Amino acid sequence: MTQIQKKTKELAYHLFIICLLMVVLFPVLYIISISLSSSGQAEAILIPKKIGFENWKYILQIPYIDKLTNTKVISYFPILKWLGNSLKISFITSILMLLLSTTSAYALSRFDFKGRKSSLLTLMIIQMFPNIMAMVAFYFILDFLGKFFPFLGTDTHGGLILVYLGGTPFNIWLIKGYFDTIPRSIEESALMDGCNRFQVFYKIVLPLSTPILAVVGLLTFINTFSDFVLPSILLKSQDTLTFAVGIQIFISESFSSRWGQFAASCILGAFPISAIFLLIHKYIISGLSMGGTKG
Amino acid sequence: MRASGILLHISSLPSKYASGNLGLDAYKFVDFLYKSRQTLWQILPFNIPHASGSPYSARSSFGGNPDFISPELLVKDGLLTKEDFRKYDGDHTKLLLKAKERFSFEHPEFLAFFSFNENWLKDLALFQVLSKHFPTVWSEWPEDYKNRNQDHLDIFLKEHKDEIYFEYFCQFQFEKQWALLKKYAQKKSVTIIGDVPIFVAYHSMEVWRWPHYFKLGPNKEMIIETGAPPDDFSHHGQKWGNPNYDWEQLKKNSFKFWVDRLNYLLTKVDLVRLDHFLGFINVWEIPVSDPDASTGTWAKTPGKELFDVLKRAIPHMPFIAEDLGHITEEVRDLRKDLNIPSMKVMQFAFGSDHLNEHHPEAVEKETIYYTGTHDNNTIVGFFQTSPSEVKERIFKCFKKNHSEKNIHQSFLYSLFYSKADQVIFPIQDLLGQGESQRMNIPGTVENNWKYSFNWKDLTSHEIKFLKYLSYNSSRNIKKRSPLFSKKFPWKFMLPGLVTFFLFMILPIISTFLIGFTNLGTGHLLSQNEVYNLFLQEKYVPENSETHSFELFQDGNSYEILLENKYGARFDLSDSKKIVPLSPSEGNSNFKKLSLGEVFKIRDQLKKISFQNEDGTSLRYFRTNLLLNLKQKFLPRTGQKLYDEKNDEFYIPNTLEGFYESSDQKKRLYPGFTVFIGSKNFTSLLTDPKIGGIFLKILSWTFIWAIGSVFLTFSAGLFFALLLNRKKLKFKAFYRVLFIIPYSIPFFISVLVMRGLLNEDFGAINEILSHFGISNIPWLSDPFWAKASCLMVNLWLGFPYMLLVITGILQSIPSTLYEAAILDGASRWATLRYITFPLIMSAIVPLLIGTFAFNLNNFVGIYLLTAGGPPIIGATTPAGETDILLSYTYRLAFEGGQGQNFGLASAIAIFIFIMICFITLINFKFSGMMKEQGKR
């Protein structure tokens, strides 16, 4: 083969990949284009006829003049507030999740109590229960808790976070796996030197496990942010809604007329999560490959 | 740590076949060691022996003796059948040949084995097959083979492919069975001690392959052999028939020969006995032509340099030195410098009155102490053949602790109680077997290496004896790490357990309970609540009179004045309470309420029953009127209700959760919640209206889950292979772009796709219209809705597969491909026979995981189609694209035809059991429950 033939072949290969990429990324490009289209109407071509930021102004609740009706428009949908809710809930959940699961993971990794192995297996199996189905019970429990601690009742973010914290087993599993690889000798000598168990845990083991803690924390963040099911049932009032539930209601009410604003809010919500995911996808895949998939 | 254990070669295990093997008897022996608290198991070299059968003269130091392959374990792999054993005629090789026919050499495990052991496997197989075809020493083979002419060897390899592959097969099975046994031993805390002869036989793969490493003549013939100088035992010395190394040549290659050799052995055993340690200082060389060894000379060995290299390659230096015989200061220093324990043999302690280093009282701590080795007599044999002065010395040494009858036990006592860190004894000395049972008599050829023991002899008595000895001499005492306490770590577990219990266990338990009830619309309350509800029901009797009233207020207090005659004070907070009316003067100083003000508090007033003097109770009727209301049902014992007006009893039907008239014709609504047993479950299977739809939804659930797995896997594989081209530029960049769909939160992608697929204004139909395809009802037609679901899930899910498969592809050793291309395999063939099997073996657990995930992929369905379009004629809310979980969700939470929590929970339990099952299978596949790290 001559050099030129080789080059053309190489080029064709790249063109083929780029074509496939266009197909795969079409929905993404399309959404970006729609969000920037000032008509707000769905268009099949990727370049909007007229670029405008009305959609963005709408979701960011900045007043703007609608060109068709020539009226001042300000959105009454608190999309930013929903996004804020989601970020807040996801952040608090990740932090609390880490606190809860690291101690359990340490116990399962370092103590040799009776039934340790079988309790691990039980944890893993039980968390397979589809939590949508336990909704009646969630409701009942939160209602009960709400009588004593109003911030943990139904339709509160506290209650929702509490329900998320039930899902510790998978994270315990991931963290325990990492703890198992940390050599025990350092801890043993620290114990000999008079450290107590808890000091050994947070002075030695935790600092050594920052990579897995970061991955589990971010993973919890992503999963909580992306969850639709629990908040859709537990949250009722418009101001408490999460981003997922909010924009689902927003778009379901009127698919055709809000398409442009919806596109803009999708980008707003998806961008931070996508960015985190693309940064840590290698770790996530190796962790996930043990148990399941995203979600 | 003080330890003890047994010397027993694999061949000495009891067996039906030519030799003891790695089968069940080996496991049984490990069990025996475990039960009797022994932690060491020393074996002899396990390589392929020459015809003499001596393990110390092998065809190579790589590879294992095929006689050690257990045919029984091959049955487990499906390589042999019971029929084959019936036909067994004592020819072990025949069985192996049969098994080889059924073996697939494309098995990924074999491919991995082949690529890891390439450096010796091919040559060993060639050497073995060549030795069969030319039954002479290799130096007398045809020149091309003798000198390893590569072209001729390649031709030979091709022509004798079957035989070569049989050798591969044997080595693979040996490797596999050994690895399993070693793992088992490890689990039972048994350390396996192996053995490496310092020299290799002349007729061995090593000398044939690397002749320049040996001191050979110009024609590669052996001119100098190694041995031992004359001593008390052999007056003419010993000639061993092994060539000496050309140590300078070995050194030039930084002793790679030795590093490889020991590294290979250390994959099989935990500790290595270095045979003839003296040889690392100097070697007794004898010209081959000399009649005996007395004319030999000492040749220096660069032992120190060798160990310097080994220390770097194998830092923990798991070695034992066999330093028996005449040991010089130099040898002792080398051993001590290296910190390698020395070997001592108790049988050598009684040669003279002088207290020598083999004596139980003189033995040092850093020692492995034996009663005897494979070259010694058994203790019983030794004692019986000893002259009386030796016996005297033995008695003197053991003092009172001996009996002539159980002399072997006296030896074991002394052995265990000695200062030596590790003690080992041949199994013959545990069983008290005599001279006829010894393993080997050096200098003879016949009847050696044949010993095997009998399970009958190894009784619970021996177990008790060893346990007792070990315990009392503090051997094999496990030191527990202070980290692992047995106590339940409440402090650490509690925080996680509380939320886990509240939001996992409790909900699951209640769901299980609900599954057996009729909880749902019309049955939401308990029987007690329903009973009280009915008791509060009132009716207006015929001819009842109205009474006018006025209301006065002062702060929270109210006063009522009825027809200007009766009055009472009350406040609204004590609602439900009965307010008795009494005659009143009507001179209230409270403020009178207007009708409008009364109307505002009517709800509270309705709850109050004003008791007239004649016993009738009056209730709020209008803003200025009270009415004589009667209780509709009167309470009766057993929570029965009596309907006074119609003179009818209502009895709670606790089977179906209703109040029923005594003739069972009338029912009161609402009903209450009761346990209805397995009715929800049976109705799923038998009720044609519910069951039929359930089955329809179940089958779509499976089609959806399997379809999703298949599609995402195929697409992922395609893209992974596409992007795995070796010299492709921007590979990583493309890969990141391809996984963007997976990185977007699930709900956003699904909602976006729902818009794109919209029948009327969606982008996809609009694009299709340019090609003259009219609107496709993507989400409203049963077929297209299902297709859309699968397509969307394909788009969302394939990047995950792409990532995982790429990971697997990158972990396949490139040597596998190179070897295949050398063998002339086409691109397609390497894909079909190497890439694909390896991917499949690694990805199966992930596929199962993805399958389980999609079985319950609620969001993927619900946000796209919400289950629709509806199934025509369904009595429950059910749609064509509903999967079990979304169907259940709609049963429970979407009104319409009434909520049915009971049925929904029953389906949830069904889903849960299904998922548990799949998860357990997956754990088995992926070995997920196996823990890393040992203790």
mmCIF file with all atom_site columns, C-alpha atoms in Angstrom, chain A residues 77 156 201 210 250-251:
data_model
loop_
_atom_site.group_PDB
_atom_site.id
_atom_site.type_symbol
_atom_site.label_atom_id
_atom_site.label_alt_id
_atom_site.label_comp_id
_atom_site.label_asym_id
_atom_site.label_entity_id
_atom_site.label_seq_id
_atom_site.pdbx_PDB_ins_code
_atom_site.Cartn_x
_atom_site.Cartn_y
_atom_site.Cartn_z
_atom_site.occupancy
_atom_site.B_iso_or_equiv
_atom_site.pdbx_formal_charge
_atom_site.auth_seq_id
_atom_site.auth_comp_id
_atom_site.auth_asym_id
_atom_site.auth_atom_id
_atom_site.pdbx_PDB_model_num
ATOM 1 C CA . PHE A 1 77  ? -41.560 28.222 37.665 1.00 0.00 ? 77  PHE A CA 1
ATOM 2 C CA . THR A 1 156 ? -39.616 17.855 53.783 1.00 0.00 ? 156 THR A CA 1
ATOM 3 C CA . PHE A 1 201 ? -10.142 4.454  62.360 1.00 0.00 ? 201 PHE A CA 1
ATOM 4 C CA . THR A 1 210 ? -9.546  9.336  50.446 1.00 0.00 ? 210 THR A CA 1
ATOM 5 C CA . PHE A 1 250 ? -42.877 21.413 33.874 1.00 0.00 ? 250 PHE A CA 1
ATOM 6 C CA . ILE A 1 251 ? -42.511 19.588 30.569 1.00 0.00 ? 251 ILE A CA 1
#
